[in-house]
PDB file of C-alpha atoms in Angstrom:
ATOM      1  CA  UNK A 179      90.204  86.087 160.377  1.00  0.00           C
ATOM      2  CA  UNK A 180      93.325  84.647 159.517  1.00  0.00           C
ATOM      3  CA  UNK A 181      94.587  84.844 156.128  1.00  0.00           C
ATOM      4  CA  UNK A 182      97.174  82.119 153.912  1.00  0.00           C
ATOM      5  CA  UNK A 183      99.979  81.158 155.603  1.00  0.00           C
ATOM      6  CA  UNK A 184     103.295  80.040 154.312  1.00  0.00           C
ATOM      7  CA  UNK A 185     106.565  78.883 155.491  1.00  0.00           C
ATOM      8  CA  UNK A 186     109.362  79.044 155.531  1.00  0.00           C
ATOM      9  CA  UNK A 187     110.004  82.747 153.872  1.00  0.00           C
ATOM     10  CA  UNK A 188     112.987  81.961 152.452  1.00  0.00           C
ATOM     11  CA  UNK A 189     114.964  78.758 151.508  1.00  0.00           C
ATOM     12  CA  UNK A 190     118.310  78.502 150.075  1.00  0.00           C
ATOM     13  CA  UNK A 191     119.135  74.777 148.640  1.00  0.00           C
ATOM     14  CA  UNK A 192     121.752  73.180 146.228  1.00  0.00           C
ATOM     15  CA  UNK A 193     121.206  71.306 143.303  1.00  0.00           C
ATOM     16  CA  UNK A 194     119.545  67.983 143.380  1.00  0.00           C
ATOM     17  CA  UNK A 195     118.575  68.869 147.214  1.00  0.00           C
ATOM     18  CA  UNK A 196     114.717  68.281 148.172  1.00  0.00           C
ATOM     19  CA  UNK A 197     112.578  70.791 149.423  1.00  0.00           C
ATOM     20  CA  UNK A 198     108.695  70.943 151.213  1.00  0.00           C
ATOM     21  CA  UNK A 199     106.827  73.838 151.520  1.00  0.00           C
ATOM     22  CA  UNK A 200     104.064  74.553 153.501  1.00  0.00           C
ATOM     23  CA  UNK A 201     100.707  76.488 153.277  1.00  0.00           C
ATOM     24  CA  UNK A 202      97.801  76.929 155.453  1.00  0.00           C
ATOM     25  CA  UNK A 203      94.607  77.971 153.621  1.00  0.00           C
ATOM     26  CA  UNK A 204      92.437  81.091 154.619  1.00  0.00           C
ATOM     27  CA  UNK A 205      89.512  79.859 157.469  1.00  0.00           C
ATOM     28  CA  UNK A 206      86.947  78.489 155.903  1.00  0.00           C
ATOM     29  CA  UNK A 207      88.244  77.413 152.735  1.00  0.00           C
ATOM     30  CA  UNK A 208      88.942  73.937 151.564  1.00  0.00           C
ATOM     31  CA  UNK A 209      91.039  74.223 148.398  1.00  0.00           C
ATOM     32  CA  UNK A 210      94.667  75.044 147.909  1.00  0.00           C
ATOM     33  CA  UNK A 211      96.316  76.125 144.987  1.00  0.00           C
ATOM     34  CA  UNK A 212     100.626  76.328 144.177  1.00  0.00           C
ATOM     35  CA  UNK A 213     101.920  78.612 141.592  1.00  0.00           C
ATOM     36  CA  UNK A 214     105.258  79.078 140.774  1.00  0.00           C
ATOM     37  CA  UNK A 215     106.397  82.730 139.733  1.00  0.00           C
ATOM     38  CA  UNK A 216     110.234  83.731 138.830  1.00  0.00           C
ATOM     39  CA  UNK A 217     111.643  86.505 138.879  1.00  0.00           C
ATOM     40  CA  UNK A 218     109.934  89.392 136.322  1.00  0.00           C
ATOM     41  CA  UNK A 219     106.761  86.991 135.334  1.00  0.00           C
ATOM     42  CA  UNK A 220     103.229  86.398 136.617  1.00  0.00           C
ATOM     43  CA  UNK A 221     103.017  83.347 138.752  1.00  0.00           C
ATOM     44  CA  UNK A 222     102.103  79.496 136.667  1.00  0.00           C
ATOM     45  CA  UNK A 223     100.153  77.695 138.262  1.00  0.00           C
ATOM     46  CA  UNK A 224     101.184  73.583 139.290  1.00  0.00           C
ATOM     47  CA  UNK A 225      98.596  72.401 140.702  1.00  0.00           C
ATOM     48  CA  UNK A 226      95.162  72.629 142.876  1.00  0.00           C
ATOM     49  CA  UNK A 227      94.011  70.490 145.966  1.00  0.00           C
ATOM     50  CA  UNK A 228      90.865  69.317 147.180  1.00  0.00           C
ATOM     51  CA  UNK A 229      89.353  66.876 149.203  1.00  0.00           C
ATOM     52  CA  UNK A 230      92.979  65.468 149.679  1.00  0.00           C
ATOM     53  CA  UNK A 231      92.983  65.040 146.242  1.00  0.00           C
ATOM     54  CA  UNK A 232      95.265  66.530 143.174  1.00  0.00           C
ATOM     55  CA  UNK A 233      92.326  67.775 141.007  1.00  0.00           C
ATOM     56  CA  UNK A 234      94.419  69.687 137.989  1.00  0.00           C
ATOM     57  CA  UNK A 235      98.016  70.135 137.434  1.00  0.00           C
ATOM     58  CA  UNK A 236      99.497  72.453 135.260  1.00  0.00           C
ATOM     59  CA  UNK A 237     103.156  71.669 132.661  1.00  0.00           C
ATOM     60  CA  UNK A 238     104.962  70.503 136.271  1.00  0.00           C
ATOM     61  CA  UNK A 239     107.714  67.582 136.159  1.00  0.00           C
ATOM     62  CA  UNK A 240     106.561  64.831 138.091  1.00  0.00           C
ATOM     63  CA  UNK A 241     109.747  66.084 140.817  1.00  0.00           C
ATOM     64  CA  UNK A 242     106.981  68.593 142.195  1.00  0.00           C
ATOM     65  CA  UNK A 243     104.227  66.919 144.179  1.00  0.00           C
ATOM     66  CA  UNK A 244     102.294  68.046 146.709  1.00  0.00           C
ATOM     67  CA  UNK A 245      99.796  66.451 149.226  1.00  0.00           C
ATOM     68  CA  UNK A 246      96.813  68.024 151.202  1.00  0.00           C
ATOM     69  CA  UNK A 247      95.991  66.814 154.513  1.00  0.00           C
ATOM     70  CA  UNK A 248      92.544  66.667 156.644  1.00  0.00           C
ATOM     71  CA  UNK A 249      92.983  70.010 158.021  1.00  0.00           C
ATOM     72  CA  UNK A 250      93.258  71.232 154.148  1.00  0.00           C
ATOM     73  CA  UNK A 251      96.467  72.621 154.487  1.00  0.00           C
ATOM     74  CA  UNK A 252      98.919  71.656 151.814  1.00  0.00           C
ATOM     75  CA  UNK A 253     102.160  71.046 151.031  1.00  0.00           C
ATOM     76  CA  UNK A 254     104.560  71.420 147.633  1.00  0.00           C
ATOM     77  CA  UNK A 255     107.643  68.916 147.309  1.00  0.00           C
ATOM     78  CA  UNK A 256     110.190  69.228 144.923  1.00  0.00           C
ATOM     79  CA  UNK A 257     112.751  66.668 144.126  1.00  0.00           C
ATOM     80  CA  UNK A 258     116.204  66.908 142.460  1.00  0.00           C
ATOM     81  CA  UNK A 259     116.413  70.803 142.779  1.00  0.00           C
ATOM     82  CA  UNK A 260     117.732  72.525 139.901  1.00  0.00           C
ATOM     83  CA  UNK A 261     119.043  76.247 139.361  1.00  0.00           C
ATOM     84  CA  UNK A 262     115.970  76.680 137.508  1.00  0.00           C
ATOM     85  CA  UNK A 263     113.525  76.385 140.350  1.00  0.00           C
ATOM     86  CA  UNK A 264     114.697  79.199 142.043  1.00  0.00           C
ATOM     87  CA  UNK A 265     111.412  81.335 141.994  1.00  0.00           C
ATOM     88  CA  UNK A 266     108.266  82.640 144.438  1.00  0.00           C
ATOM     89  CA  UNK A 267     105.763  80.066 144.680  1.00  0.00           C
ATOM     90  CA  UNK A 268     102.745  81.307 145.629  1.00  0.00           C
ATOM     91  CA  UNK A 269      99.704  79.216 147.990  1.00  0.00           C
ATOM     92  CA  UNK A 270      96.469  80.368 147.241  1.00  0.00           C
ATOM     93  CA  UNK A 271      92.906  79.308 149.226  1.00  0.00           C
ATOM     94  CA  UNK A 272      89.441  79.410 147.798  1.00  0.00           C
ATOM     95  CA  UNK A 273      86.276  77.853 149.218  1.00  0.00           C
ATOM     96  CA  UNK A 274      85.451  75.167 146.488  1.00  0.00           C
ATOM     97  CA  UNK A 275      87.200  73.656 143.283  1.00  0.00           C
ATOM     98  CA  UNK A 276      84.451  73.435 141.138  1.00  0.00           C
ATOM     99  CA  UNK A 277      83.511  76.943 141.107  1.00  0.00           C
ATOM    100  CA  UNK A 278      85.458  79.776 140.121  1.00  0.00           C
ATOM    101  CA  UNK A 279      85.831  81.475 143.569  1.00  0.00           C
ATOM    102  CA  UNK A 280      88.543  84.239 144.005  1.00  0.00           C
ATOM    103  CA  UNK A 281      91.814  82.636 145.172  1.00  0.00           C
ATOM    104  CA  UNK A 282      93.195  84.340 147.848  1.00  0.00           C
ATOM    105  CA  UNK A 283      97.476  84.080 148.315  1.00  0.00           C
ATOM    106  CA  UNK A 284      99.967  84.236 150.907  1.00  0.00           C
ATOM    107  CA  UNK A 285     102.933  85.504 151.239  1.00  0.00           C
ATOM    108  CA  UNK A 286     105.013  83.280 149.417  1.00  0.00           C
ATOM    109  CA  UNK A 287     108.209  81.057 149.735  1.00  0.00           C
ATOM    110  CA  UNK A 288     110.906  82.505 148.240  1.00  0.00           C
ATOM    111  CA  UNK A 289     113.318  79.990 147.117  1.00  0.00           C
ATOM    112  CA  UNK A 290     116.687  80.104 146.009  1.00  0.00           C
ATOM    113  CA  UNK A 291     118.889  77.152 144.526  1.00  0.00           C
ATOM    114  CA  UNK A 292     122.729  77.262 144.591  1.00  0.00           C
TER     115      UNK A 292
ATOM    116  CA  UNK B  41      94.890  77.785 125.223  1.00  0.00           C
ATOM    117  CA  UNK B  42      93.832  80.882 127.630  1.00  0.00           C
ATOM    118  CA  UNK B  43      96.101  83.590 127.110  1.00  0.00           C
ATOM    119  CA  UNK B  44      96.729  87.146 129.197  1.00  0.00           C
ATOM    120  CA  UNK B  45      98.449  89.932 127.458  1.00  0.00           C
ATOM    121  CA  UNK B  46      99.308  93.255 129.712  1.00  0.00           C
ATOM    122  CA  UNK B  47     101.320  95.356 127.046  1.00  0.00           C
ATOM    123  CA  UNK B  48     102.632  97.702 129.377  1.00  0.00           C
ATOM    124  CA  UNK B  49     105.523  96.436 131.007  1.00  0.00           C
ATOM    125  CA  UNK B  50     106.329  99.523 133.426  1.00  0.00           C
ATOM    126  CA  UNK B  51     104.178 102.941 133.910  1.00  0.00           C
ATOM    127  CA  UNK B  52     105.752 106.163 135.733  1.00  0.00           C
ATOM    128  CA  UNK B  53     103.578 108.702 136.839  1.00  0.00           C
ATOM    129  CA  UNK B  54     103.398 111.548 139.273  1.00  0.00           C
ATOM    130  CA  UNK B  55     101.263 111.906 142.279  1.00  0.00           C
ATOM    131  CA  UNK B  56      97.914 112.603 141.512  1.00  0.00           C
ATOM    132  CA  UNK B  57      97.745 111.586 137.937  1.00  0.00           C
ATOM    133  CA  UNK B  58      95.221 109.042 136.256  1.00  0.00           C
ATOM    134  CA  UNK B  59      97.036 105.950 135.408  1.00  0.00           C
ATOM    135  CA  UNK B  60      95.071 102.900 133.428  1.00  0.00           C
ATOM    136  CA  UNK B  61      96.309  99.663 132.964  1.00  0.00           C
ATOM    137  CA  UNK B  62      95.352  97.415 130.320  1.00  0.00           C
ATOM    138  CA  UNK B  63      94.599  93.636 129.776  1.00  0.00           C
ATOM    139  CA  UNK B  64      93.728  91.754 127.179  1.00  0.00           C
ATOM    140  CA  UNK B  65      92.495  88.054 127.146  1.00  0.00           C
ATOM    141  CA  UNK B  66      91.953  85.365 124.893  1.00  0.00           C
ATOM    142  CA  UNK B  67      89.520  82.074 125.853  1.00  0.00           C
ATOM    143  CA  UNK B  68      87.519  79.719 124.239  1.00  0.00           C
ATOM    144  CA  UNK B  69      85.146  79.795 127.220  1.00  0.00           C
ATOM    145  CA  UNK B  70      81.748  81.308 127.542  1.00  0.00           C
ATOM    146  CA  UNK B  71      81.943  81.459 131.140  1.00  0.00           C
ATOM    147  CA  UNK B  72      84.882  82.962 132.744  1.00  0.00           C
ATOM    148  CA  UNK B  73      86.111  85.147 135.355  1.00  0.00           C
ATOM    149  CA  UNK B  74      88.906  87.531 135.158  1.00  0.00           C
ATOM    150  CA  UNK B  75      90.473  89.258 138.285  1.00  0.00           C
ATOM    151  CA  UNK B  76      93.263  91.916 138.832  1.00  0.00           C
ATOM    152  CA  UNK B  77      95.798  91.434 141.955  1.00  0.00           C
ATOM    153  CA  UNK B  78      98.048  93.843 143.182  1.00  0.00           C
ATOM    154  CA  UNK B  79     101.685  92.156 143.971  1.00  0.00           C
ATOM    155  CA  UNK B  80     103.938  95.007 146.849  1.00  0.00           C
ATOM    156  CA  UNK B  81     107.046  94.515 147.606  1.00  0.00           C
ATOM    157  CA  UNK B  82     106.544  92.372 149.666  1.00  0.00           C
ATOM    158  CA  UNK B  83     105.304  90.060 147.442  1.00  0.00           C
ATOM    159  CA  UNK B  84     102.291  89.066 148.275  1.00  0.00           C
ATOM    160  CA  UNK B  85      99.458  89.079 145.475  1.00  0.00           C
ATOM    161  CA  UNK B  86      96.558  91.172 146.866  1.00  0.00           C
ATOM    162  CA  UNK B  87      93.248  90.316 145.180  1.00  0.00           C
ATOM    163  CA  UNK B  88      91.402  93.883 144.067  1.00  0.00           C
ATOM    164  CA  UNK B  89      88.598  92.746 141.873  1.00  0.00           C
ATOM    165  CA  UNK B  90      86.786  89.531 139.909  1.00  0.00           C
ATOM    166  CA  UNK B  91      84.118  89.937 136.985  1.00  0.00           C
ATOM    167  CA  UNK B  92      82.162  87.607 135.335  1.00  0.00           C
ATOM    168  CA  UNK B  93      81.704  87.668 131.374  1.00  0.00           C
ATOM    169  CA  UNK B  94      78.281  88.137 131.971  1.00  0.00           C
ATOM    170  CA  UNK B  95      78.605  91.136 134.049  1.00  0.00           C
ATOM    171  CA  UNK B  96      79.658  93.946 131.568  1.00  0.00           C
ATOM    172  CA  UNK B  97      78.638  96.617 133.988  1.00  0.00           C
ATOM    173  CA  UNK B  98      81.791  98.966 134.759  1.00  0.00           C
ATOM    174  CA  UNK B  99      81.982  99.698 138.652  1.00  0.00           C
ATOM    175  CA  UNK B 100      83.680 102.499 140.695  1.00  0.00           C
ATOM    176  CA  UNK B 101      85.315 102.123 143.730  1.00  0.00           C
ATOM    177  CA  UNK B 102      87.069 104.721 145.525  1.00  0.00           C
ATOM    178  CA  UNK B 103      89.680 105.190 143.730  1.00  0.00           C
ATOM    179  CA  UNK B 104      89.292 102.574 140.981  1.00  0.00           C
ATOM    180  CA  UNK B 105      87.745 101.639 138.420  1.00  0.00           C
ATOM    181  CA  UNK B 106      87.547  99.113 136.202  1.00  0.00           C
ATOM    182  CA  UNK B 107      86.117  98.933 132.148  1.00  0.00           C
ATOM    183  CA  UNK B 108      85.270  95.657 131.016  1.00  0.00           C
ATOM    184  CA  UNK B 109      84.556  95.129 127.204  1.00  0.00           C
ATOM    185  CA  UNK B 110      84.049  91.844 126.067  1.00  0.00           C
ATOM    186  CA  UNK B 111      83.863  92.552 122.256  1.00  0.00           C
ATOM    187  CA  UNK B 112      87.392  93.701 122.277  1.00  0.00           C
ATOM    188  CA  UNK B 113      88.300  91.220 125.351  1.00  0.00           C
ATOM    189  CA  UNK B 114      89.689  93.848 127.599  1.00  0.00           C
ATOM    190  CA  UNK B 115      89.807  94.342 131.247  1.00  0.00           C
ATOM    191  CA  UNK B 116      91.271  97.521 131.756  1.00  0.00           C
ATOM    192  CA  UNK B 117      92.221  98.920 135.126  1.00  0.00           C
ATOM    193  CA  UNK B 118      92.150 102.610 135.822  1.00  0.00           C
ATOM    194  CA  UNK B 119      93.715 104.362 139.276  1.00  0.00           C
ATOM    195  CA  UNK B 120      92.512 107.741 139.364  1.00  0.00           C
ATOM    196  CA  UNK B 121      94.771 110.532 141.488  1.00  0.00           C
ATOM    197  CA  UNK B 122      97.613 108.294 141.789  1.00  0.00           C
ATOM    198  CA  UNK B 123      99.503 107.900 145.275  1.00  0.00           C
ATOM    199  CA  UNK B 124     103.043 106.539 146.279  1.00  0.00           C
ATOM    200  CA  UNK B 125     101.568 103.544 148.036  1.00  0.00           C
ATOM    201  CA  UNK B 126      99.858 102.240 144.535  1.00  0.00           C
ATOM    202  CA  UNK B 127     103.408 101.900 143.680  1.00  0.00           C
ATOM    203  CA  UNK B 128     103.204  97.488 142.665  1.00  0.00           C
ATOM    204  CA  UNK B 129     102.882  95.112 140.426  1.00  0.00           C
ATOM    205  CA  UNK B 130      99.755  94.965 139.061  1.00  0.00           C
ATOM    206  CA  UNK B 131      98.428  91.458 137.341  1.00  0.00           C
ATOM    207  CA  UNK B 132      95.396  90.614 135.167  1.00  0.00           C
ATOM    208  CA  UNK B 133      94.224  87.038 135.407  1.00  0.00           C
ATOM    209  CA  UNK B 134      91.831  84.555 133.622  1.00  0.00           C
ATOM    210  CA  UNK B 135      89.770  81.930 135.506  1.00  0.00           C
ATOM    211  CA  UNK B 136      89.640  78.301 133.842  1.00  0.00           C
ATOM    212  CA  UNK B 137      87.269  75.662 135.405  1.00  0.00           C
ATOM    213  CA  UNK B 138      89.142  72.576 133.632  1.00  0.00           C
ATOM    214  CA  UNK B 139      86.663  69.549 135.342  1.00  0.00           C
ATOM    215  CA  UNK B 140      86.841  69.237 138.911  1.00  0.00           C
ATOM    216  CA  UNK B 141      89.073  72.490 139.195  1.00  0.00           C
ATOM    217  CA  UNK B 142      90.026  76.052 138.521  1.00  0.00           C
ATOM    218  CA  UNK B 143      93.054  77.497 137.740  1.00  0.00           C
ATOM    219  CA  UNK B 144      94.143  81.411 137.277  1.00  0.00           C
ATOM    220  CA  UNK B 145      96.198  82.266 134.007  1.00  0.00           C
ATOM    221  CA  UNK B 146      97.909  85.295 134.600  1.00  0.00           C
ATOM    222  CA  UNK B 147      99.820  88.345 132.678  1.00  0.00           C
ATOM    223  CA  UNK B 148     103.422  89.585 132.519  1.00  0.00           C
ATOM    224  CA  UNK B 149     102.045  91.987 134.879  1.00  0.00           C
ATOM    225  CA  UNK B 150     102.693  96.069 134.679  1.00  0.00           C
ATOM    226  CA  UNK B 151     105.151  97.917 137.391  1.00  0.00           C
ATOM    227  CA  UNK B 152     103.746 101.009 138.204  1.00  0.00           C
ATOM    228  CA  UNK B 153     105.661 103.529 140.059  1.00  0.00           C
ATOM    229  CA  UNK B 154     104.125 106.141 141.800  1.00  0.00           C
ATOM    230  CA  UNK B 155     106.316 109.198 142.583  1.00  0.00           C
ATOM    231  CA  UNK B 156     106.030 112.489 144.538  1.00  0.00           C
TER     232      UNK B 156
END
């Protein structure tokens, strides 16, 4: 039973640069969540997907978006890079956005602006 | 707002000894969920445990144990004969079902170190 995927595993940028990320939920679920954790914190969540669909979003910019596709993977965009994105973000799967089902992560992205 | 507190920032202990960890919440909520994950090295968060606030019932397993007390609105964690490997991160989090979705609120989280 394969678990979250993400990629890449690490990402250096510049400033102002665009990045995607990518995440692959756990097999059977249908729901993808991004969090965003720097260095020494817990992880903040951005925002949660379903049914294609942004369903909450958390105190994000508007330079991260994300999309979720048929398959119910997902992935996180952010525009206009700055130094202060550098951070882990996190992909978590759970099986459906209305209830409170555990959220299971991956590995994380570990990105790094210059 | 739903808030997290985990006090302890860092905990070193010996092999073998009882560590606990402690978390403390804050929600307006009558119905929540609150979860510990473990975070290696590696960095991957590694889900341990979820309770509901309707289940107050402590539980055992292996190793762990958990004590939940919702008149003081703690979720305390408790590792009992302590190895290297437990050696982590370990976060508290706080389910909030905001409409049509869910989102985790999570602690500082506490480094524990393990050593020999």
């Amino acid at each position: 039973d394969a678990g979250v995927t993400q990629s890449p595993t690490h990402l250096i940028k510049t400033r102002g640069q665009q990045v995607t990320l990518r995440c692959s939920p756990k097999s059977g679920h249908d729901t993808v969540s991004w969090y965003q954790q720097a260095l020494g914190q817990g992880p903040q969540f951005i925002f949660q997907y379903y049914e294609e669909e942004e369903r909450q979003r958390g105190n994000f910019p508007d330079r991260f978006s994300g999309h979720q596709f048929p398959n119910y993977s997902s992935e996180l965009n952010v525009n206009a890079l700055l130094l202060g994105d550098s951070a882990l973000y996190l992909c978590a799967s759970s099986l459906y956005a209305t209830s409170t089902d555990t959220q299971y992560f991956g590995p994380g992205t570990r990105l790094t602006v210059l | 707002a739903q808030k997290v507190t985990q006090a302890q920032t860092e905990i070193s202990v010996v092999e073998k000894e009882d560590v606990t960890l402690d978390c403390v919440y804050e929600t307006r909520d009558t119905t929540y969920y609150l979860f510990w994950y473990k975070q290696p090295p590696s960095g991957e968060l590694v889900f341990l445990i979820r309770r509901n606030s309707f289940d107050e019932q402590n539980e055992i397993s292996g190793r762990y144990s958990w004590n939940f007390q919702k008149s003081t609105s703690s979720f305390n964690f408790t590792i009992t004969a302590s190895q290297v490997v437990d050696s982590a991160v370990y976060f508290c989090a706080l389910s909030e079902l905001t409409g049509t979705a869910s989102k985790l609120t999570f602690g500082t989280g506490t480094r524990l170190q393990v050593t020999l």
